[in-house]
Amino acid sequence: MIRTLFFACLFLNCFIVTAQTTGSRVIAVDVSRVKGKLNRSYNFCVGAGRANEGLRADWQRQLRMLKRDCGFRYIRFHGLLTDDMGVYREDKAGKQYYNYQYVDELFDFLLSIGMKPFVELSFMPNDLASGNKKVFWWKGNITPPKDYKKWDALISNLVKHWKERYGDKEIRSWYFEVWNEPNLKGLFFTGDMSDYFKLYRETATTIKAVSPEYRVGGPATAGNAWVPEMINFCSQNQVPIDFISTHTYGIKQGFLDADGNTGTIISPDKASVYGDMINTSKQIKQSVLPGLELHYTEWSSSYSPTDPIHDSYHEAAYILDKVKHASGFVNSMSYWTFTDIFEEIGPRLRPFHGGFGLLNYQDIKKPAYYAYQFLNKLGDIELDSPDAASIASKDKNGNLQLLFWNFTVAHPGDAIDDQVFFKRDLPSKTLAPAEVSIKNVNPGRYKLLVYKVGYKSNDAYSVYQGLKAPWQLTRQQVDTIKRSTDGKAFGTAIINVTAKGTITKIFPMRENDVYFITLQRL
């Protein structure tokens, strides 16, 4: 028997009922049917722009908040060896000088909040570079080293420094990734595949010389490239490798859209992103090194830092759909990025500009942030849920959690770019309601909490539009947006379960709605 003592709710048709609603989507969860330990590859790692940004107080404040709410364990960023980190210099005679003050400050902070670096070794210090080709507003040198003995000496000295500073046990828990997207010749690397393999071989061998237990991998390619080639190269040449890393984004067409004028178009294929991850996993399993870990060290809906889908409520359901389908095939899928404090194309001029971040400059949480916060609140034991757009779980204290959503690619197609379409006010279409049925709930007293993200529900960009999209935000406007999107539960109830039974509840659904409900045992 189940009795509702109190129910405060903001919609009318969500009371606990026992009869199925005709035409509704049924999400049936049986508490007694355990699927196994919940795979949390989704919050293993998260991305950030570049190392030097990590010295900023606002960046550190946001990362501390993200760690608390979303549970990310590692962080990856570009530019660790770039000149703005002051790591490497040569005098006129060619003598090498190392300086790790900025690196130490950054890594000390990461470890202090319980995070670890997923170390991307890039880009080339200017004094060690073989050329002058650079990328981004902050001018990362993308050329190979002019002298591999000096490069190896730098890598060896740096890794030994970390070993001395943080201890061998700590460094064994890190990952070392060589370079970033070397297959994009002329954009991130001036060499070809053979040049990258040489750089990888020298770097990996040097790291392993410090300790064979330290983990190193690559090729950190864009678009799932070079994976079989990388494995074959390492196998045939006895080059050490512990993991494969690569990147994927859900864009159908378009290029890096630095100014917001070129245009990108989201792929209509529902299997985009996770289809790539599954395919790469198969490539590894069918290779001569089938036991390699697979880390997607960048992924998102779009690779453009000016794509407003990142700010939109659509992004939350997008993330959950990809996580649901890909988690079992990867060791990590690092969302690009956690913050809009990101200066590849220089400081941005508007508070919402299509930036990659889960947070904007003013610590405003986008819908995507809540997708990860909900994921982090799931219990460690996953329950069987036949519904393909849901994750059910329980924890050791007997609390139950259910996350479910609708994912719809709302973009109309090639006639319009994301940069135009997702800037619009886009009301979501009404769908059939979702009927949640939770069977075999143990007797006890429970507190039910309901959270939601969707159109005008924890939807910061819609609130911003309602303020007429000001070029800059006042303190009062920032406060208005934060109060309107605070992520608090909007429905609650106290439920008595006197004997094992079923809790059934109806939720109205729209396209790209996300619900998170918890039953906390009192």
Coordinates of C-alpha atoms in Angstrom, one line a residue:
M1 CA 0.0 0.0 0.0
I2 CA 1.3 3.5 -0.9
R3 CA -0.1 6.6 0.7
T4 CA 0.8 10.2 -0.3
L5 CA 1.0 12.5 2.8
F6 CA 1.9 15.7 1.0
F7 CA 2.5 16.7 -2.6
A8 CA 3.5 20.1 -3.7
C9 CA 3.8 20.3 -7.5
L10 CA 3.8 22.9 -10.2
F11 CA 1.8 20.9 -12.8
L12 CA -1.6 19.3 -12.4
N13 CA -1.3 15.9 -13.9
C14 CA 1.7 14.5 -11.9
F15 CA -0.1 13.0 -8.9
I16 CA 0.6 9.4 -8.0
V17 CA -1.8 7.2 -9.9
T18 CA -2.3 3.5 -10.6
A19 CA -3.8 3.4 -14.1
Q20 CA -1.8 3.7 -17.3
T21 CA -2.5 6.8 -19.4
T22 CA -3.5 5.9 -22.9
G23 CA -0.7 6.7 -25.4
S24 CA 1.9 7.6 -22.7
R25 CA 5.5 6.6 -22.7
V26 CA 6.0 4.0 -20.0
I27 CA 9.3 3.9 -18.0
A28 CA 9.1 0.8 -16.0
V29 CA 11.8 0.2 -13.3
D30 CA 12.0 -2.8 -11.1
V31 CA 14.1 -2.2 -8.0
S32 CA 14.8 -5.9 -7.6
R33 CA 16.4 -6.1 -11.1
V34 CA 20.0 -4.9 -10.8
K35 CA 21.9 -4.3 -14.0
G36 CA 25.3 -3.8 -12.3
K37 CA 27.7 -1.1 -11.2
L38 CA 26.9 2.2 -12.8
N39 CA 29.4 3.2 -15.5
R40 CA 30.6 6.7 -14.8
S41 CA 32.9 7.2 -17.8
Y42 CA 31.0 10.4 -18.4
N43 CA 32.5 12.3 -15.6
F44 CA 36.0 10.7 -15.6
C45 CA 37.4 13.8 -17.4
V46 CA 36.4 17.3 -18.6
G47 CA 38.1 19.7 -20.9
A48 CA 39.3 23.3 -20.5
G49 CA 40.9 25.7 -22.9
R50 CA 44.5 26.2 -22.0
A51 CA 46.7 25.8 -19.0
N52 CA 47.3 29.6 -18.4
E53 CA 43.6 30.2 -18.0
G54 CA 43.8 27.8 -15.0
L55 CA 45.7 30.4 -13.1
R56 CA 42.7 32.8 -13.0
A57 CA 40.6 33.1 -9.9
D58 CA 37.3 32.9 -11.8
W59 CA 38.4 29.7 -13.6
Q60 CA 39.5 28.1 -10.3
R61 CA 36.2 29.2 -8.6
Q62 CA 34.2 27.6 -11.3
L63 CA 36.2 24.3 -11.4
R64 CA 35.8 24.0 -7.6
M65 CA 32.0 24.3 -8.0
L66 CA 31.9 21.9 -10.9
K67 CA 33.9 19.3 -9.0
R68 CA 31.4 19.6 -6.1
D69 CA 28.3 19.4 -8.2
C70 CA 29.3 17.2 -11.2
G71 CA 32.0 15.0 -9.8
F72 CA 34.6 15.2 -12.6
R73 CA 37.9 13.5 -11.7
Y74 CA 40.4 14.6 -14.3
I75 CA 40.8 17.7 -16.4
R76 CA 42.6 18.2 -19.8
F77 CA 43.7 21.4 -21.4
H78 CA 46.0 22.7 -24.2
G79 CA 49.1 24.8 -23.9
L80 CA 50.9 23.3 -20.9
L81 CA 54.3 23.9 -22.6
T82 CA 53.4 27.1 -24.5
D83 CA 55.4 30.2 -23.6
D84 CA 52.7 31.9 -21.5
M85 CA 53.4 29.1 -18.9
G86 CA 57.1 30.0 -18.9
V87 CA 58.3 26.4 -18.9
Y88 CA 61.3 26.5 -21.3
R89 CA 63.9 29.0 -22.4
E90 CA 67.3 28.8 -24.2
D91 CA 70.1 31.3 -23.9
K92 CA 72.2 32.5 -26.8
A93 CA 74.5 29.5 -26.5
G94 CA 71.6 27.1 -26.6
K95 CA 71.7 26.2 -23.0
Q96 CA 68.3 25.0 -21.7
Y97 CA 66.5 26.5 -18.7
Y98 CA 63.3 25.0 -17.1
N99 CA 60.8 26.9 -14.9
Y100 CA 57.7 25.2 -13.4
Q101 CA 56.4 27.9 -11.2
Y102 CA 53.1 28.4 -13.1
V103 CA 52.7 24.7 -13.7
D104 CA 53.2 24.0 -10.0
E105 CA 50.6 26.6 -9.1
L106 CA 48.0 25.1 -11.4
F107 CA 48.7 21.5 -10.6
D108 CA 48.8 22.2 -6.8
F109 CA 45.3 23.7 -7.2
L110 CA 43.9 20.8 -9.1
L111 CA 45.1 18.3 -6.6
S112 CA 43.8 20.5 -3.7
I113 CA 40.2 20.1 -4.9
G114 CA 40.5 16.4 -5.6
M115 CA 41.1 16.5 -9.4
K116 CA 43.9 15.1 -11.4
P117 CA 45.5 16.3 -14.7
F118 CA 45.0 14.4 -17.9
V119 CA 48.3 15.8 -19.2
E120 CA 48.2 16.9 -22.8
L121 CA 51.8 17.6 -23.8
S122 CA 51.5 20.6 -26.1
F123 CA 52.3 23.0 -27.7
M124 CA 56.0 23.6 -28.6
P125 CA 58.0 26.2 -26.6
N126 CA 59.2 28.8 -29.1
D127 CA 62.8 28.3 -28.2
L128 CA 62.5 24.6 -28.9
A129 CA 60.4 24.9 -32.1
S130 CA 61.5 24.1 -35.6
G131 CA 59.3 26.8 -37.1
N132 CA 57.1 29.8 -36.4
K133 CA 53.6 28.4 -37.3
K134 CA 51.1 29.2 -34.5
V135 CA 47.5 28.7 -33.6
F136 CA 44.9 30.6 -31.6
W137 CA 44.8 34.1 -30.1
W138 CA 47.3 32.9 -27.5
K139 CA 49.7 31.7 -30.2
G140 CA 50.5 28.1 -29.5
N141 CA 53.5 26.9 -31.6
I142 CA 52.4 23.9 -33.6
T143 CA 55.7 22.8 -35.1
P144 CA 57.8 19.7 -34.1
P145 CA 60.9 20.2 -32.0
K146 CA 64.0 21.4 -33.7
D147 CA 66.1 19.1 -31.5
Y148 CA 64.7 15.8 -30.2
K149 CA 67.4 15.4 -27.6
K150 CA 66.4 18.8 -26.1
W151 CA 62.7 17.8 -26.3
D152 CA 63.3 14.5 -24.6
A153 CA 65.4 16.3 -21.9
L154 CA 62.5 18.7 -21.3
I155 CA 59.9 15.9 -21.0
S156 CA 62.2 13.8 -18.8
N157 CA 63.0 16.8 -16.5
L158 CA 59.3 17.7 -16.2
V159 CA 58.1 14.2 -15.4
K160 CA 60.9 13.8 -12.8
H161 CA 59.9 17.1 -11.3
W162 CA 56.3 15.9 -10.9
K163 CA 57.5 12.6 -9.4
E164 CA 59.6 14.5 -6.8
R165 CA 56.9 17.0 -6.0
Y166 CA 53.8 14.8 -5.9
G167 CA 55.2 11.3 -5.4
D168 CA 55.4 8.2 -7.6
K169 CA 52.1 6.8 -6.6
E170 CA 50.3 10.0 -7.6
I171 CA 51.9 10.2 -11.0
R172 CA 51.0 6.6 -11.7
S173 CA 47.3 7.7 -11.5
W174 CA 47.8 10.4 -14.2
Y175 CA 47.5 10.1 -18.0
F176 CA 50.1 11.5 -20.5
E177 CA 48.7 12.4 -23.9
V178 CA 51.0 13.4 -26.7
W179 CA 49.9 16.6 -28.5
N180 CA 46.5 17.6 -29.8
E181 CA 44.8 16.8 -33.1
P182 CA 48.0 16.3 -35.2
N183 CA 46.0 15.0 -38.1
L184 CA 44.7 18.6 -38.7
K185 CA 47.9 19.5 -40.6
G186 CA 48.5 23.2 -40.6
L187 CA 46.0 23.9 -37.9
F188 CA 47.5 22.0 -34.9
F189 CA 50.6 20.3 -36.3
T190 CA 52.8 21.1 -39.3
G191 CA 54.0 17.6 -39.8
D192 CA 52.4 14.5 -41.3
M193 CA 51.4 11.2 -39.6
S194 CA 55.0 9.9 -39.7
D195 CA 56.2 13.1 -38.0
Y196 CA 53.7 12.7 -35.3
F197 CA 54.6 9.0 -34.8
K198 CA 58.2 10.1 -34.3
L199 CA 57.1 12.8 -31.8
Y200 CA 55.0 10.2 -30.0
R201 CA 57.8 7.5 -29.9
E202 CA 60.3 9.9 -28.5
T203 CA 57.9 11.3 -25.9
A204 CA 56.4 7.9 -24.8
T205 CA 59.8 6.3 -24.5
T206 CA 61.1 9.2 -22.4
I207 CA 58.2 9.0 -20.0
K208 CA 58.5 5.3 -19.6
A209 CA 62.2 5.7 -18.9
V210 CA 61.2 7.7 -15.8
S211 CA 58.8 4.9 -14.8
P212 CA 57.4 2.1 -16.9
E213 CA 54.2 2.4 -14.8
Y214 CA 53.3 5.9 -16.1
R215 CA 50.5 5.8 -18.6
V216 CA 51.0 7.4 -22.0
G217 CA 48.9 7.4 -25.2
G218 CA 47.6 9.2 -28.3
P219 CA 47.1 10.1 -31.1
A220 CA 44.6 12.7 -29.8
T221 CA 43.3 13.0 -33.3
A222 CA 40.2 14.9 -34.5
G223 CA 37.4 12.9 -36.0
N224 CA 38.5 9.4 -34.8
A225 CA 41.5 9.3 -37.1
W226 CA 44.7 7.3 -37.1
V227 CA 43.5 4.8 -34.6
P228 CA 44.4 1.5 -36.4
E229 CA 47.6 3.2 -37.8
M230 CA 48.6 4.2 -34.3
I231 CA 48.1 0.8 -32.9
N232 CA 50.0 -0.9 -35.7
F233 CA 52.9 1.6 -35.5
C234 CA 53.3 1.0 -31.8
S235 CA 53.0 -2.8 -32.1
Q236 CA 55.4 -3.1 -35.0
N237 CA 58.0 -0.8 -33.6
Q238 CA 57.7 -1.8 -29.9
V239 CA 56.7 1.7 -28.9
P240 CA 54.9 1.9 -25.5
I241 CA 51.2 2.8 -25.5
D242 CA 48.6 2.4 -22.7
F243 CA 45.6 4.1 -24.2
I244 CA 44.0 5.4 -27.4
S245 CA 42.7 9.0 -27.4
T246 CA 40.7 10.7 -30.1
H247 CA 37.9 13.3 -30.5
T248 CA 34.5 13.5 -32.1
Y249 CA 31.7 16.2 -32.5
G250 CA 28.2 16.0 -33.7
I251 CA 28.5 18.5 -36.6
K252 CA 27.3 17.6 -40.1
Q253 CA 29.1 20.4 -41.9
G254 CA 31.1 23.5 -41.2
F255 CA 34.5 24.4 -40.0
L256 CA 36.0 26.1 -36.9
D257 CA 33.7 29.1 -36.8
A258 CA 35.9 31.7 -35.1
D259 CA 33.7 34.7 -35.8
G260 CA 30.3 33.2 -35.8
N261 CA 29.8 33.9 -39.5
T262 CA 30.9 30.7 -41.3
G263 CA 28.2 28.5 -39.9
T264 CA 27.9 25.0 -38.6
I265 CA 25.1 22.5 -38.8
I266 CA 24.3 19.9 -36.3
S267 CA 24.1 16.3 -37.6
P268 CA 20.5 14.9 -37.9
D269 CA 21.9 11.4 -37.3
K270 CA 20.9 10.4 -33.8
A271 CA 23.9 8.0 -33.6
S272 CA 26.4 10.8 -34.2
V273 CA 29.1 11.0 -31.5
Y274 CA 28.2 7.7 -29.9
G275 CA 28.3 5.8 -33.2
D276 CA 31.9 7.0 -33.6
M277 CA 32.8 5.9 -30.0
I278 CA 31.4 2.5 -30.6
N279 CA 33.2 2.1 -33.9
T280 CA 36.5 3.1 -32.4
S281 CA 36.0 0.7 -29.5
K282 CA 35.5 -2.1 -32.1
Q283 CA 38.7 -1.0 -33.9
I284 CA 40.7 -1.5 -30.7
K285 CA 39.1 -4.8 -29.8
Q286 CA 39.9 -6.2 -33.3
S287 CA 43.5 -4.9 -33.3
V288 CA 46.7 -6.6 -32.1
L289 CA 46.4 -4.6 -28.8
P290 CA 42.8 -5.3 -27.8
G291 CA 43.3 -4.3 -24.2
L292 CA 44.0 -0.6 -24.7
E293 CA 41.9 1.9 -22.9
L294 CA 39.8 4.3 -25.0
H295 CA 39.6 7.9 -24.0
Y296 CA 37.6 10.5 -25.9
T297 CA 39.5 13.6 -24.7
E298 CA 37.2 15.9 -26.5
W299 CA 33.5 15.6 -27.5
S300 CA 30.5 17.9 -27.7
S301 CA 27.6 18.7 -30.1
S302 CA 29.7 21.2 -32.0
Y303 CA 33.4 22.0 -32.4
S304 CA 32.7 25.7 -32.9
P305 CA 33.1 28.1 -29.9
T306 CA 30.4 30.3 -31.4
D307 CA 27.6 27.7 -31.7
P308 CA 24.6 28.7 -29.7
I309 CA 23.5 25.1 -29.3
H310 CA 25.9 25.0 -26.4
D311 CA 23.8 27.6 -24.6
S312 CA 20.5 26.1 -25.5
Y313 CA 18.3 23.8 -23.5
H314 CA 18.7 21.2 -26.3
E315 CA 22.3 20.5 -25.1
A316 CA 21.2 18.8 -21.9
A317 CA 19.2 16.1 -23.6
Y318 CA 21.9 15.9 -26.3
I319 CA 24.6 15.1 -23.6
L320 CA 22.4 12.5 -21.9
D321 CA 21.6 10.7 -25.1
K322 CA 25.3 10.3 -26.0
V323 CA 26.3 9.3 -22.5
K324 CA 23.6 6.7 -22.3
H325 CA 24.7 5.0 -25.6
A326 CA 28.5 5.4 -25.3
S327 CA 29.4 4.9 -21.7
G328 CA 29.9 1.1 -21.9
F329 CA 32.3 1.4 -24.9
V330 CA 34.8 4.1 -23.6
N331 CA 36.9 4.6 -20.5
S332 CA 36.2 8.3 -20.6
M333 CA 34.3 10.9 -22.7
S334 CA 35.7 14.4 -21.8
Y335 CA 33.1 17.1 -22.5
W336 CA 34.7 20.1 -24.2
T337 CA 34.6 22.3 -22.1
F338 CA 33.6 23.1 -18.5
T339 CA 33.7 26.9 -18.8
D340 CA 33.3 29.7 -21.3
I341 CA 36.6 31.1 -19.9
F342 CA 38.1 30.0 -23.1
E343 CA 40.3 32.2 -25.3
E344 CA 41.2 30.3 -28.4
I345 CA 39.7 33.1 -30.4
G346 CA 40.3 35.7 -27.7
P347 CA 38.0 37.0 -24.9
R348 CA 34.3 36.9 -26.0
L349 CA 32.2 40.0 -26.0
R350 CA 28.8 38.7 -24.8
P351 CA 27.7 36.7 -21.8
F352 CA 26.1 34.1 -24.1
H353 CA 28.0 33.7 -27.3
G354 CA 27.7 29.9 -28.1
G355 CA 30.8 29.1 -26.0
F356 CA 31.7 25.5 -25.2
G357 CA 31.2 25.8 -21.5
L358 CA 28.8 24.3 -19.0
L359 CA 29.1 27.7 -17.2
N360 CA 29.3 31.1 -18.7
Y361 CA 31.6 33.9 -17.5
Q362 CA 29.3 35.0 -14.7
D363 CA 29.1 31.4 -13.2
I364 CA 25.6 31.0 -14.7
K365 CA 24.8 27.3 -15.1
K366 CA 23.6 26.3 -18.6
P367 CA 21.2 23.4 -19.1
A368 CA 24.2 21.3 -20.0
Y369 CA 25.6 21.8 -16.5
Y370 CA 22.5 20.3 -14.9
A371 CA 22.7 17.3 -17.2
Y372 CA 26.1 16.5 -15.6
Q373 CA 24.8 17.4 -12.1
F374 CA 21.9 14.9 -12.5
L375 CA 24.3 12.2 -13.7
N376 CA 26.5 12.8 -10.7
K377 CA 23.5 12.3 -8.3
L378 CA 22.8 8.8 -9.6
G379 CA 23.5 6.0 -7.2
D380 CA 26.4 3.5 -7.8
I381 CA 24.1 0.6 -8.6
E382 CA 22.3 0.8 -12.0
L383 CA 18.8 -0.8 -12.2
D384 CA 17.4 -2.3 -15.3
S385 CA 15.3 0.2 -17.3
P386 CA 14.1 -0.9 -20.8
D387 CA 13.4 2.7 -21.7
A388 CA 16.3 3.8 -24.0
A389 CA 16.3 7.4 -22.8
S390 CA 16.5 6.8 -19.0
I391 CA 19.0 5.7 -16.3
A392 CA 17.7 4.2 -13.1
S393 CA 19.8 3.6 -10.0
K394 CA 19.9 3.1 -6.3
D395 CA 22.6 3.7 -3.6
K396 CA 23.8 1.8 -0.6
N397 CA 21.3 3.7 1.7
G398 CA 18.3 2.5 -0.2
N399 CA 17.6 5.8 -2.0
L400 CA 16.3 5.5 -5.6
Q401 CA 17.1 7.8 -8.6
L402 CA 15.7 8.0 -12.1
L403 CA 16.9 10.2 -14.9
F404 CA 14.9 10.3 -18.1
W405 CA 14.6 12.6 -21.1
N406 CA 13.5 13.1 -24.6
F407 CA 16.2 13.7 -27.3
T408 CA 15.0 15.2 -30.5
V409 CA 17.2 16.8 -33.2
A410 CA 15.1 19.9 -33.6
H411 CA 17.3 21.5 -36.3
P412 CA 15.4 21.9 -39.6
G413 CA 18.3 20.9 -41.9
D414 CA 20.7 22.5 -44.4
A415 CA 18.7 25.6 -45.0
I416 CA 19.9 27.3 -41.8
D417 CA 23.0 27.4 -39.7
D418 CA 23.2 26.7 -36.0
Q419 CA 24.4 30.2 -35.5
V420 CA 21.0 31.5 -36.7
F421 CA 18.7 28.7 -35.6
F422 CA 19.7 28.2 -32.0
K423 CA 19.8 31.9 -31.3
R424 CA 16.0 32.0 -31.7
D425 CA 13.3 31.5 -29.1
L426 CA 12.6 27.8 -29.7
P427 CA 9.5 26.6 -27.8
S428 CA 9.6 22.8 -27.5
K429 CA 6.7 20.7 -28.9
T430 CA 4.4 18.8 -26.6
L431 CA 4.8 15.0 -26.6
A432 CA 2.8 12.1 -25.0
P433 CA 3.3 12.1 -21.2
A434 CA 5.8 9.8 -19.5
E435 CA 4.4 7.3 -17.0
V436 CA 7.0 6.3 -14.5
S437 CA 6.4 3.0 -12.8
I438 CA 8.8 1.9 -10.0
K439 CA 8.1 -1.7 -8.8
N440 CA 9.2 -3.6 -5.7
V441 CA 9.9 -0.4 -3.7
N442 CA 10.9 -1.6 -0.2
P443 CA 8.6 -0.6 2.7
G444 CA 9.5 2.7 4.3
R445 CA 8.9 6.5 4.3
Y446 CA 10.3 8.3 1.3
K447 CA 10.8 11.9 0.2
L448 CA 10.2 12.4 -3.5
L449 CA 12.0 15.2 -5.3
V450 CA 11.5 16.3 -8.9
Y451 CA 14.0 18.3 -10.9
K452 CA 13.7 19.4 -14.5
V453 CA 15.6 21.0 -17.4
G454 CA 14.0 22.0 -20.7
Y455 CA 12.5 25.0 -22.5
K456 CA 12.2 27.8 -19.8
S457 CA 13.1 25.3 -17.1
N458 CA 16.5 26.0 -15.7
D459 CA 17.1 27.5 -19.2
A460 CA 19.4 30.4 -18.7
Y461 CA 19.5 31.4 -22.3
S462 CA 15.7 31.9 -22.5
V463 CA 15.9 34.1 -19.4
Y464 CA 18.7 36.1 -21.1
Q465 CA 16.5 36.5 -24.2
G466 CA 13.7 37.6 -22.0
L467 CA 16.0 40.4 -20.8
K468 CA 16.3 41.4 -24.5
A469 CA 19.8 39.8 -24.8
P470 CA 21.9 42.7 -23.4
W471 CA 25.4 43.0 -24.7
Q472 CA 26.7 43.0 -21.1
L473 CA 24.9 41.9 -17.9
T474 CA 24.4 44.1 -14.8
R475 CA 24.7 42.5 -11.4
Q476 CA 21.0 42.6 -11.1
Q477 CA 20.5 40.8 -14.4
V478 CA 23.0 38.1 -13.4
D479 CA 21.1 37.7 -10.2
T480 CA 17.8 37.4 -12.1
I481 CA 19.1 34.7 -14.3
K482 CA 20.7 32.7 -11.5
R483 CA 17.5 32.9 -9.3
S484 CA 15.4 31.7 -12.3
T485 CA 17.7 28.8 -13.0
D486 CA 18.8 27.7 -9.5
G487 CA 18.3 24.0 -10.2
K488 CA 16.2 23.5 -7.1
A489 CA 13.5 20.7 -7.0
F490 CA 10.2 22.1 -8.1
G491 CA 8.1 19.1 -7.0
T492 CA 8.2 17.3 -3.7
A493 CA 6.1 14.7 -1.8
I494 CA 6.3 12.5 1.2
I495 CA 5.3 8.9 0.4
N496 CA 4.7 6.0 2.8
V497 CA 5.2 2.5 1.5
T498 CA 3.7 0.0 4.0
A499 CA 4.4 -3.1 1.8
K500 CA 6.4 -3.8 -1.3
G501 CA 4.5 -2.1 -4.1
T502 CA 4.6 0.1 -7.2
I503 CA 4.8 3.9 -7.4
T504 CA 3.4 5.2 -10.6
K505 CA 3.5 8.8 -11.6
I506 CA 2.7 10.8 -14.7
F507 CA 5.0 13.5 -16.1
P508 CA 4.1 15.9 -19.0
M509 CA 6.8 15.7 -21.7
R510 CA 8.1 18.1 -24.4
E511 CA 10.9 17.7 -26.9
N512 CA 14.3 17.7 -25.1
D513 CA 12.8 17.8 -21.6
V514 CA 15.0 16.3 -18.9
Y515 CA 13.6 15.0 -15.6
F516 CA 15.5 13.8 -12.5
I517 CA 13.6 12.3 -9.7
T518 CA 14.8 10.9 -6.4
L519 CA 13.2 8.8 -3.7
Q520 CA 15.1 9.5 -0.5
R521 CA 14.5 7.0 2.3
L522 CA 13.7 8.8 5.5

